[in-house]
Backbone as JSON Lines, residues from 0, in Angstrom:
{"i":0,"aa":"G","n":[3.37,16.57,-55.0],"ca":[4.66,17.77,-53.67],"c":[2.53,18.56,-53.94]}
{"i":1,"aa":"S","n":[1.87,18.7,-54.83],"ca":[0.48,19.52,-54.56],"c":[-0.6,19.14,-53.17]}
{"i":2,"aa":"L","n":[-0.39,17.15,-53.5],"ca":[-1.26,16.7,-52.44],"c":[-0.41,16.67,-50.58]}
{"i":3,"aa":"A","n":[0.7,16.6,-51.23],"ca":[1.17,16.4,-50.42],"c":[0.83,17.79,-49.61]}
{"i":4,"aa":"L","n":[1.15,18.68,-49.99],"ca":[0.51,20.49,-49.54],"c":[-0.86,20.55,-49.12]}
{"i":5,"aa":"C","n":[-2.3,20.32,-49.57],"ca":[-2.96,19.9,-49.69],"c":[-2.79,19.17,-47.87]}
{"i":6,"aa":"V","n":[-2.59,17.57,-47.93],"ca":[-2.27,16.81,-46.84],"c":[-1.87,17.63,-45.36]}
{"i":7,"aa":"A","n":[-0.82,18.58,-45.66],"ca":[0.23,19.47,-44.59],"c":[-0.83,20.96,-43.69]}
{"i":8,"aa":"I","n":[-1.59,21.41,-44.29],"ca":[-2.17,22.68,-44.45],"c":[-2.81,22.38,-43.13]}
{"i":9,"aa":"P","n":[-3.68,21.29,-42.89],"ca":[-5.36,20.7,-41.95],"c":[-4.45,20.16,-40.46]}
{"i":10,"aa":"I","n":[-3.03,19.64,-40.99],"ca":[-2.34,18.73,-39.92],"c":[-1.61,20.29,-39.08]}
{"i":11,"aa":"L","n":[-1.04,20.79,-39.95],"ca":[-0.63,22.65,-39.12],"c":[-1.72,23.24,-38.16]}
{"i":12,"aa":"W","n":[-2.82,23.88,-38.85],"ca":[-3.34,23.94,-38.62],"c":[-4.15,23.11,-37.25]}
{"i":13,"aa":"F","n":[-4.45,22.45,-37.7],"ca":[-4.73,21.41,-35.57],"c":[-4.08,21.37,-34.77]}
{"i":14,"aa":"G","n":[-2.45,21.65,-34.61],"ca":[-1.3,21.88,-34.05],"c":[-1.14,22.96,-33.81]}
{"i":15,"aa":"E","n":[-1.52,24.27,-34.8],"ca":[-1.56,25.53,-34.07],"c":[-2.53,25.68,-33.14]}
{"i":16,"aa":"R","n":[-3.68,25.64,-33.42],"ca":[-5.03,25.04,-32.77],"c":[-4.24,24.67,-31.62]}
{"i":17,"aa":"T","n":[-4.23,23.99,-31.23],"ca":[-4.0,22.73,-30.05],"c":[-2.67,24.01,-29.1]}
{"i":18,"aa":"F","n":[-1.82,23.96,-29.66],"ca":[-0.7,24.56,-28.9],"c":[-1.15,26.54,-28.81]}
{"i":19,"aa":"A","n":[-1.62,27.14,-29.35],"ca":[-2.49,27.99,-29.06],"c":[-3.44,28.07,-27.69]}
{"i":20,"aa":"A","n":[-4.41,26.59,-27.42],"ca":[-5.11,27.04,-26.57],"c":[-4.13,26.03,-25.55]}
{"i":21,"aa":"V","n":[-3.69,25.99,-25.58],"ca":[-1.99,25.56,-24.04],"c":[-2.14,26.34,-23.61]}
{"i":22,"aa":"E","n":[-1.42,27.13,-24.24],"ca":[-0.47,28.28,-24.19],"c":[-1.9,29.74,-23.91]}
{"i":23,"aa":"S","n":[-3.06,29.64,-24.13],"ca":[-4.43,30.23,-23.96],"c":[-4.5,30.01,-22.01]}
{"i":24,"aa":"V","n":[-4.58,28.67,-21.88],"ca":[-4.85,28.35,-20.25],"c":[-3.54,28.94,-18.93]}
{"i":25,"aa":"L","n":[-2.4,28.22,-20.15],"ca":[-0.61,28.83,-19.12],"c":[-1.21,30.48,-19.07]}
{"i":26,"aa":"A","n":[-1.66,31.08,-20.26],"ca":[-1.36,32.16,-19.87],"c":[-2.0,32.94,-18.67]}
{"i":27,"aa":"G","n":[-3.91,32.89,-18.73],"ca":[-4.52,32.57,-17.3],"c":[-3.42,32.0,-16.64]}
{"i":28,"aa":"A","n":[-3.8,31.11,-16.0],"ca":[-3.05,30.0,-15.08],"c":[-2.03,31.03,-14.23]}
{"i":29,"aa":"R","n":[-1.06,32.13,-15.16],"ca":[0.41,33.55,-14.6],"c":[-0.73,34.08,-14.4]}
{"i":30,"aa":"S","n":[-1.59,34.82,-14.43],"ca":[-2.1,35.68,-14.34],"c":[-3.27,35.77,-13.11]}
{"i":31,"aa":"D","n":[-4.05,35.13,-13.86],"ca":[-4.99,34.48,-12.27],"c":[-4.1,34.63,-11.28]}
{"i":32,"aa":"G","n":[-3.56,32.78,-10.97],"ca":[-2.51,31.82,-10.22],"c":[-2.22,33.05,-9.26]}
{"i":33,"aa":"I","n":[-1.66,32.97,-7.69],"ca":[-1.69,32.75,-7.1],"c":[-0.32,32.39,-5.98]}
{"i":34,"aa":"E","n":[0.52,33.22,-5.94],"ca":[1.68,32.07,-5.29],"c":[1.64,32.26,-4.18]}
{"i":35,"aa":"V","n":[1.91,31.3,-3.64],"ca":[1.62,31.09,-2.11],"c":[2.9,30.85,-0.87]}
{"i":36,"aa":"T","n":[3.44,30.89,-0.16],"ca":[4.35,29.95,0.09],"c":[3.85,28.52,0.59]}
{"i":37,"aa":"G","n":[4.17,27.08,1.16],"ca":[3.22,26.06,1.75],"c":[3.41,26.74,3.63]}
{"i":38,"aa":"K","n":[4.59,27.37,3.68],"ca":[4.45,27.53,5.27],"c":[3.29,27.68,6.16]}
{"i":39,"aa":"E","n":[2.52,28.05,5.49],"ca":[0.82,28.48,5.94],"c":[0.17,28.35,5.36]}
{"i":40,"aa":"V","n":[-1.02,27.9,5.89],"ca":[-2.52,28.45,5.25],"c":[-3.08,29.33,5.25]}
{"i":41,"aa":"D","n":[-3.69,29.33,3.95],"ca":[-4.61,30.98,4.23],"c":[-5.61,30.99,3.34]}
{"i":42,"aa":"S","n":[-6.55,30.49,4.95],"ca":[-8.28,30.13,4.07],"c":[-9.03,31.73,2.92]}
{"i":43,"aa":"D","n":[-8.58,32.61,2.48],"ca":[-8.91,33.36,2.23],"c":[-8.36,33.01,0.33]}
{"i":44,"aa":"F","n":[-7.71,31.84,-0.17],"ca":[-7.03,31.23,-0.99],"c":[-7.77,30.47,-1.8]}
{"i":45,"aa":"D","n":[-8.93,29.98,-0.21],"ca":[-9.78,28.23,-0.67],"c":[-10.87,29.0,-2.16]}
{"i":46,"aa":"G","n":[-10.26,27.92,-3.4],"ca":[-11.09,27.34,-4.37],"c":[-10.31,28.07,-5.52]}
{"i":47,"aa":"C","n":[-9.27,29.23,-4.92],"ca":[-7.49,29.84,-5.89],"c":[-7.38,28.99,-6.41]}
{"i":48,"aa":"L","n":[-6.65,29.64,-7.34],"ca":[-5.89,28.76,-8.59],"c":[-4.72,29.03,-7.92]}
{"i":49,"aa":"V","n":[-3.79,28.4,-7.4],"ca":[-2.42,28.61,-6.59],"c":[-1.41,27.86,-6.98]}
{"i":50,"aa":"H","n":[0.08,28.27,-6.64],"ca":[1.18,28.29,-7.04],"c":[1.9,28.23,-6.1]}
{"i":51,"aa":"V","n":[2.37,26.76,-4.91],"ca":[3.08,26.28,-4.3],"c":[4.35,25.71,-3.99]}
{"i":52,"aa":"Q","n":[5.26,25.86,-3.81],"ca":[6.51,25.43,-3.96],"c":[6.8,25.19,-2.65]}
{"i":53,"aa":"G","n":[7.2,23.48,-2.31],"ca":[7.64,23.15,-0.88],"c":[8.05,22.32,-0.25]}
{"i":54,"aa":"T","n":[8.11,21.69,0.35],"ca":[8.35,19.91,0.46],"c":[7.19,19.05,0.42]}
{"i":55,"aa":"L","n":[7.31,18.21,-0.43],"ca":[6.75,16.24,-0.29],"c":[6.75,15.85,0.75]}
{"i":56,"aa":"R","n":[4.96,16.06,1.52],"ca":[5.83,14.09,2.73],"c":[4.08,13.51,2.79]}
{"i":57,"aa":"A","n":[4.9,12.25,2.79],"ca":[3.92,10.88,2.51],"c":[4.47,10.56,4.13]}
{"i":58,"aa":"S","n":[2.34,10.98,5.03],"ca":[2.49,10.4,6.61],"c":[2.17,9.03,6.87]}
{"i":59,"aa":"S","n":[1.25,8.67,6.21],"ca":[0.55,7.55,6.46],"c":[1.26,5.99,5.33]}
{"i":60,"aa":"A","n":[1.17,5.19,5.94],"ca":[1.24,3.69,5.52],"c":[1.11,3.17,4.18]}
{"i":61,"aa":"V","n":[1.62,2.96,2.84],"ca":[1.12,2.53,2.19],"c":[1.91,1.01,2.33]}
{"i":62,"aa":"F","n":[0.53,0.07,1.26],"ca":[1.34,-0.97,1.65],"c":[0.56,-2.05,0.04]}
{"i":63,"aa":"D","n":[1.41,-3.17,-0.18],"ca":[0.77,-3.94,-1.62],"c":[-0.34,-5.28,-1.0]}
{"i":64,"aa":"R","n":[-2.15,-5.13,-0.53],"ca":[-2.58,-5.81,-0.21],"c":[-2.69,-7.44,-0.7]}
{"i":65,"aa":"Y","n":[-1.57,-7.79,-1.73],"ca":[-1.05,-9.01,-1.68],"c":[0.16,-9.62,-0.98]}
{"i":66,"aa":"F","n":[1.4,-8.79,-0.99],"ca":[2.3,-8.64,-0.53],"c":[2.84,-8.07,0.24]}
{"i":67,"aa":"P","n":[2.1,-8.32,1.93],"ca":[1.99,-8.09,3.19],"c":[3.32,-7.39,3.72]}
{"i":68,"aa":"M","n":[4.89,-8.13,2.82],"ca":[5.99,-7.83,3.37],"c":[5.86,-6.31,3.1]}
{"i":69,"aa":"V","n":[5.1,-5.87,2.14],"ca":[6.36,-4.71,0.91],"c":[5.3,-3.83,1.92]}
{"i":70,"aa":"K","n":[5.72,-3.1,2.55],"ca":[5.06,-1.75,3.72],"c":[5.94,-0.36,3.67]}
{"i":71,"aa":"F","n":[5.32,0.13,3.41],"ca":[6.2,1.11,3.94],"c":[5.21,2.67,5.45]}
{"i":72,"aa":"E","n":[6.48,2.49,5.96],"ca":[5.29,3.24,7.1],"c":[5.01,4.6,6.9]}
{"i":73,"aa":"N","n":[5.84,5.84,6.2],"ca":[6.24,6.77,6.39],"c":[6.46,6.81,5.09]}
{"i":74,"aa":"G","n":[6.75,8.31,4.34],"ca":[7.66,8.64,3.25],"c":[7.91,8.32,1.8]}
{"i":75,"aa":"C","n":[6.54,7.65,2.27],"ca":[6.19,6.69,0.14],"c":[4.58,7.54,-0.36]}
{"i":76,"aa":"V","n":[4.99,8.03,-1.73],"ca":[3.79,9.22,-1.93],"c":[2.74,7.57,-2.67]}
{"i":77,"aa":"K","n":[3.77,6.54,-3.49],"ca":[2.45,5.68,-4.54],"c":[4.0,4.5,-4.61]}
{"i":78,"aa":"L","n":[2.9,4.1,-4.47],"ca":[3.61,2.2,-4.84],"c":[2.76,2.35,-5.96]}
{"i":79,"aa":"R","n":[3.92,1.16,-7.15],"ca":[3.5,0.27,-8.18],"c":[3.94,-0.76,-8.15]}
{"i":80,"aa":"T","n":[2.87,-1.72,-7.87],"ca":[4.06,-2.64,-7.58],"c":[2.99,-4.29,-9.38]}
{"i":81,"aa":"T","n":[4.21,-4.33,-10.14],"ca":[4.02,-5.33,-10.89],"c":[4.31,-6.95,-10.57]}
{"i":82,"aa":"C","n":[3.25,-7.57,-10.87],"ca":[2.81,-8.8,-10.63],"c":[2.74,-9.68,-11.79]}
{"i":83,"aa":"E","n":[4.24,-10.05,-12.47],"ca":[3.73,-11.71,-13.54],"c":[4.96,-13.29,-13.35]}
{"i":84,"aa":"V","n":[4.25,-13.58,-13.84],"ca":[4.26,-15.37,-14.2],"c":[5.67,-15.62,-15.23]}
{"i":85,"aa":"F","n":[6.19,-16.18,-14.78],"ca":[7.97,-17.0,-15.56],"c":[6.65,-18.13,-16.33]}
{"i":86,"aa":"R","n":[6.04,-17.65,-17.6],"ca":[5.54,-18.98,-18.46],"c":[5.88,-19.29,-19.65]}
{"i":87,"aa":"W","n":[4.92,-20.02,-20.58],"ca":[5.9,-21.03,-21.91],"c":[3.99,-20.37,-22.91]}
{"i":88,"aa":"I","n":[4.99,-18.84,-24.14],"ca":[4.18,-18.46,-24.92],"c":[4.25,-19.42,-25.89]}
{"i":89,"aa":"E","n":[2.7,-19.28,-26.92],"ca":[2.77,-19.91,-27.98],"c":[2.49,-18.3,-29.85]}
{"i":90,"aa":"T","n":[2.92,-18.49,-30.31],"ca":[2.78,-17.69,-31.37],"c":[2.93,-18.67,-32.71]}
{"i":91,"aa":"A","n":[1.75,-18.26,-33.44],"ca":[1.65,-18.43,-34.11],"c":[1.88,-17.37,-35.99]}
{"i":92,"aa":"E","n":[2.8,-18.09,-36.57],"ca":[3.52,-17.79,-37.97],"c":[2.92,-18.52,-39.17]}
{"i":93,"aa":"E","n":[1.67,-18.34,-39.99],"ca":[1.07,-18.02,-41.27],"c":[2.14,-17.69,-42.14]}
{"i":94,"aa":"A","n":[2.21,-18.66,-43.44],"ca":[3.0,-18.48,-44.69],"c":[1.76,-19.53,-45.88]}
{"i":95,"aa":"F","n":[2.29,-18.47,-47.13],"ca":[1.47,-20.05,-48.38],"c":[3.02,-20.63,-48.51]}
{"i":96,"aa":"E","n":[3.22,-21.95,-49.05],"ca":[4.02,-22.81,-49.65],"c":[3.82,-23.19,-50.36]}
{"i":97,"aa":"G","n":[4.41,-23.94,-51.21],"ca":[4.39,-24.26,-51.81],"c":[4.97,-23.98,-53.87]}
{"i":98,"aa":"P","n":[4.68,-24.38,-54.98],"ca":[5.44,-24.28,-55.92],"c":[3.85,-22.63,-56.44]}
{"i":99,"aa":"S","n":[2.85,-23.09,-56.21],"ca":[2.1,-22.35,-56.68],"c":[1.24,-20.84,-55.42]}
{"i":100,"aa":"G","n":[2.38,-21.42,-54.25],"ca":[2.14,-20.38,-53.13],"c":[0.61,-20.16,-52.67]}
{"i":101,"aa":"R","n":[-0.1,-21.8,-52.83],"ca":[-1.81,-21.84,-52.44],"c":[-1.96,-22.65,-51.04]}
{"i":102,"aa":"N","n":[-0.86,-23.48,-50.75],"ca":[-0.43,-23.92,-50.19],"c":[-0.8,-23.66,-48.74]}
{"i":103,"aa":"F","n":[-1.95,-23.74,-47.43],"ca":[-1.59,-22.45,-46.27],"c":[-0.68,-23.69,-45.58]}
{"i":104,"aa":"K","n":[-0.12,-22.45,-44.31],"ca":[0.42,-23.42,-43.6],"c":[0.59,-22.56,-41.89]}
{"i":105,"aa":"I","n":[0.19,-23.23,-41.02],"ca":[0.9,-21.74,-39.66],"c":[1.69,-23.18,-38.82]}
{"i":106,"aa":"D","n":[2.55,-22.29,-38.61],"ca":[3.6,-22.93,-37.61],"c":[3.6,-22.04,-36.21]}
{"i":107,"aa":"Y","n":[3.46,-22.92,-35.67],"ca":[3.18,-22.76,-34.12],"c":[4.61,-23.23,-33.97]}
{"i":108,"aa":"R","n":[5.17,-21.85,-32.77],"ca":[6.46,-21.84,-31.99],"c":[6.3,-21.31,-30.17]}
{"i":109,"aa":"Y","n":[6.88,-22.04,-29.96],"ca":[6.35,-21.86,-28.29],"c":[7.97,-21.14,-28.17]}
{"i":110,"aa":"H","n":[7.91,-19.86,-26.82],"ca":[9.14,-20.04,-25.98],"c":[9.04,-18.92,-24.71]}
{"i":111,"aa":"Q","n":[9.51,-19.32,-23.67],"ca":[9.58,-18.58,-22.03],"c":[9.51,-18.11,-22.3]}
{"i":112,"aa":"A","n":[9.06,-16.18,-21.41],"ca":[9.24,-15.6,-20.83],"c":[7.99,-14.79,-19.66]}
{"i":113,"aa":"W","n":[8.72,-13.82,-19.38],"ca":[8.02,-13.39,-17.91],"c":[6.7,-12.36,-18.96]}
{"i":114,"aa":"S","n":[5.14,-12.48,-17.93],"ca":[4.54,-12.02,-18.84],"c":[3.01,-11.21,-17.23]}
{"i":115,"aa":"A","n":[2.44,-10.54,-17.58],"ca":[1.1,-9.98,-17.33],"c":[0.38,-10.43,-17.13]}
{"i":116,"aa":"T","n":[-0.09,-11.19,-17.68],"ca":[-1.24,-12.02,-17.93],"c":[-1.08,-14.17,-18.2]}
{"i":117,"aa":"F","n":[-1.79,-14.95,-18.32],"ca":[-1.81,-15.84,-17.99],"c":[-2.28,-16.78,-18.89]}
{"i":118,"aa":"E","n":[-1.94,-17.87,-18.95],"ca":[-2.75,-18.09,-20.6],"c":[-2.47,-20.06,-19.77]}
{"i":119,"aa":"S","n":[-3.9,-20.51,-19.64],"ca":[-3.72,-21.75,-19.86],"c":[-2.78,-22.52,-21.26]}
{"i":120,"aa":"N","n":[-1.84,-23.66,-20.66],"ca":[-1.47,-24.4,-21.99],"c":[-2.55,-25.38,-22.37]}
{"i":121,"aa":"V","n":[-3.81,-25.97,-22.47],"ca":[-5.1,-26.34,-22.73],"c":[-5.01,-25.53,-24.44]}
{"i":122,"aa":"R","n":[-5.24,-24.47,-24.53],"ca":[-5.31,-23.74,-25.59],"c":[-4.3,-23.82,-26.57]}
{"i":123,"aa":"F","n":[-3.35,-24.26,-26.57],"ca":[-2.11,-24.62,-26.72],"c":[-2.26,-25.62,-28.35]}
{"i":124,"aa":"K","n":[-1.75,-24.99,-29.03],"ca":[-2.37,-26.45,-30.19],"c":[-1.44,-27.91,-30.08]}
{"i":125,"aa":"D","n":[-0.57,-27.13,-29.05],"ca":[1.11,-28.5,-29.2],"c":[1.25,-28.33,-27.3]}
{"i":126,"aa":"P","n":[-0.02,-28.94,-26.16],"ca":[0.06,-28.81,-24.95],"c":[1.25,-29.34,-24.54]}
{"i":127,"aa":"I","n":[1.65,-30.44,-25.26],"ca":[2.28,-31.51,-24.14],"c":[3.71,-30.71,-24.32]}
{"i":128,"aa":"G","n":[3.63,-30.81,-23.09],"ca":[6.05,-30.51,-22.5],"c":[5.46,-28.2,-22.44]}
{"i":129,"aa":"H","n":[4.36,-27.66,-22.75],"ca":[4.65,-26.62,-22.92],"c":[3.65,-25.84,-21.45]}
{"i":130,"aa":"S","n":[3.76,-26.86,-20.18],"ca":[2.76,-26.62,-19.12],"c":[3.04,-25.7,-18.62]}
{"i":131,"aa":"N","n":[2.22,-24.41,-18.09],"ca":[2.22,-23.24,-17.45],"c":[1.57,-23.16,-15.93]}
{"i":132,"aa":"G","n":[1.2,-24.58,-15.65],"ca":[0.4,-24.78,-14.31],"c":[-0.54,-24.22,-13.52]}
{"i":133,"aa":"V","n":[-0.93,-24.0,-12.63],"ca":[-1.96,-23.43,-11.98],"c":[-1.76,-21.54,-12.45]}
{"i":134,"aa":"R","n":[-3.27,-21.28,-11.95],"ca":[-3.55,-19.92,-12.34],"c":[-2.82,-19.42,-10.73]}
{"i":135,"aa":"P","n":[-1.83,-18.32,-10.68],"ca":[-2.02,-17.75,-9.12],"c":[-3.11,-17.13,-8.61]}
{"i":136,"aa":"S","n":[-2.45,-17.53,-8.03],"ca":[-4.34,-16.69,-6.24],"c":[-3.84,-15.19,-6.53]}
{"i":137,"aa":"V","n":[-2.61,-14.58,-6.81],"ca":[-2.88,-12.86,-6.57],"c":[-3.03,-12.88,-8.43]}
{"i":138,"aa":"P","n":[-3.83,-11.58,-8.08],"ca":[-3.64,-10.37,-9.73],"c":[-2.86,-10.44,-10.42]}
{"i":139,"aa":"L","n":[-2.62,-10.54,-11.2],"ca":[-1.17,-10.52,-12.46],"c":[-2.07,-9.15,-12.69]}
{"i":140,"aa":"G","n":[-0.41,-8.27,-13.2],"ca":[-0.54,-7.25,-13.61],"c":[-0.03,-5.3,-12.89]}
{"i":141,"aa":"T","n":[-0.38,-4.55,-12.86],"ca":[0.0,-3.71,-12.03],"c":[-0.56,-2.7,-11.71]}
{"i":142,"aa":"K","n":[-0.07,-2.66,-9.91],"ca":[-1.51,-2.01,-9.38],"c":[-0.82,-1.39,-8.81]}
{"i":143,"aa":"V","n":[-1.85,0.41,-8.49],"ca":[-0.94,1.0,-7.6],"c":[-1.38,1.82,-6.55]}
{"i":144,"aa":"E","n":[-1.32,2.16,-5.27],"ca":[-1.61,2.25,-4.0],"c":[-1.07,3.91,-4.15]}
{"i":145,"aa":"T","n":[-1.74,4.31,-3.48],"ca":[-1.56,5.59,-2.89],"c":[-1.83,6.28,-1.58]}
{"i":146,"aa":"C","n":[-0.52,7.0,-1.03],"ca":[-0.17,7.74,0.57],"c":[-2.06,8.15,0.19]}
{"i":147,"aa":"G","n":[-2.56,7.26,2.05],"ca":[-3.8,8.72,1.95],"c":[-3.34,9.68,2.7]}
{"i":148,"aa":"K","n":[-2.27,10.25,3.04],"ca":[-2.37,11.43,3.74],"c":[-0.7,12.37,2.91]}
{"i":149,"aa":"V","n":[-1.04,12.88,1.94],"ca":[0.23,13.49,1.47],"c":[0.25,15.47,1.6]}
{"i":150,"aa":"M","n":[0.7,15.26,2.36],"ca":[1.05,16.86,2.42],"c":[1.95,17.69,1.87]}
{"i":151,"aa":"L","n":[1.95,19.49,1.31],"ca":[2.55,20.07,0.18],"c":[3.03,21.16,1.92]}
{"i":152,"aa":"D","n":[3.76,20.9,2.28],"ca":[4.16,21.39,3.87],"c":[2.91,21.07,4.62]}
{"i":153,"aa":"E","n":[2.4,22.62,3.99],"ca":[1.5,22.93,5.25],"c":[-0.3,22.6,4.14]}
{"i":154,"aa":"Y","n":[-0.18,22.49,2.86],"ca":[-1.38,21.91,2.79],"c":[-1.89,20.49,2.25]}
{"i":155,"aa":"A","n":[-2.85,19.81,2.66],"ca":[-2.92,18.75,2.13],"c":[-2.93,18.52,0.79]}
{"i":156,"aa":"V","n":[-3.15,17.73,0.23],"ca":[-2.86,17.28,-1.66],"c":[-4.11,16.38,-1.2]}
{"i":157,"aa":"P","n":[-4.78,16.35,-2.91],"ca":[-5.76,15.44,-2.66],"c":[-5.36,14.57,-3.65]}
{"i":158,"aa":"P","n":[-5.97,12.54,-3.14],"ca":[-4.91,11.64,-4.19],"c":[-4.49,11.81,-5.64]}
{"i":159,"aa":"E","n":[-6.04,12.35,-6.39],"ca":[-6.0,12.37,-7.43],"c":[-5.13,13.25,-7.87]}
{"i":160,"aa":"M","n":[-4.43,14.2,-6.79],"ca":[-3.27,15.36,-7.75],"c":[-1.64,14.56,-7.73]}
{"i":161,"aa":"L","n":[-1.63,13.51,-6.86],"ca":[-0.56,12.72,-7.69],"c":[0.21,11.87,-7.84]}
């Protein structure tokens, strides 16, 4: 019981400290921030913390450079593309067997699944019958493309804020 109390107090203190820091930042934003409409840009507010509500519009094309048929002329703020291959995956299960439990054995198993990585079957313990073919010509994984021109009513929104 006392050990749990000794561990819990620093954890609670850290949590409360983090909460207080976030609340302090939000309170400062509430008091220092200026609420503006997005209908007209006022240069008096350049460099100020502003709160804007409005309609977000993407007005330039967003496309996937590896799949040219995936293209949005307008209206798309971000495009996330995930490219995977259906391939053989090798898993190894280690076990001790025998009456004394001293004999170490590794059992290799194979199954097929979609994966965002490629692995040649040459590295498999049993490559025969588990061919993954050749490496794809497009990069595997997830890529995000962001629209180059996004407006919040009359305000330009920088890509790092999207």
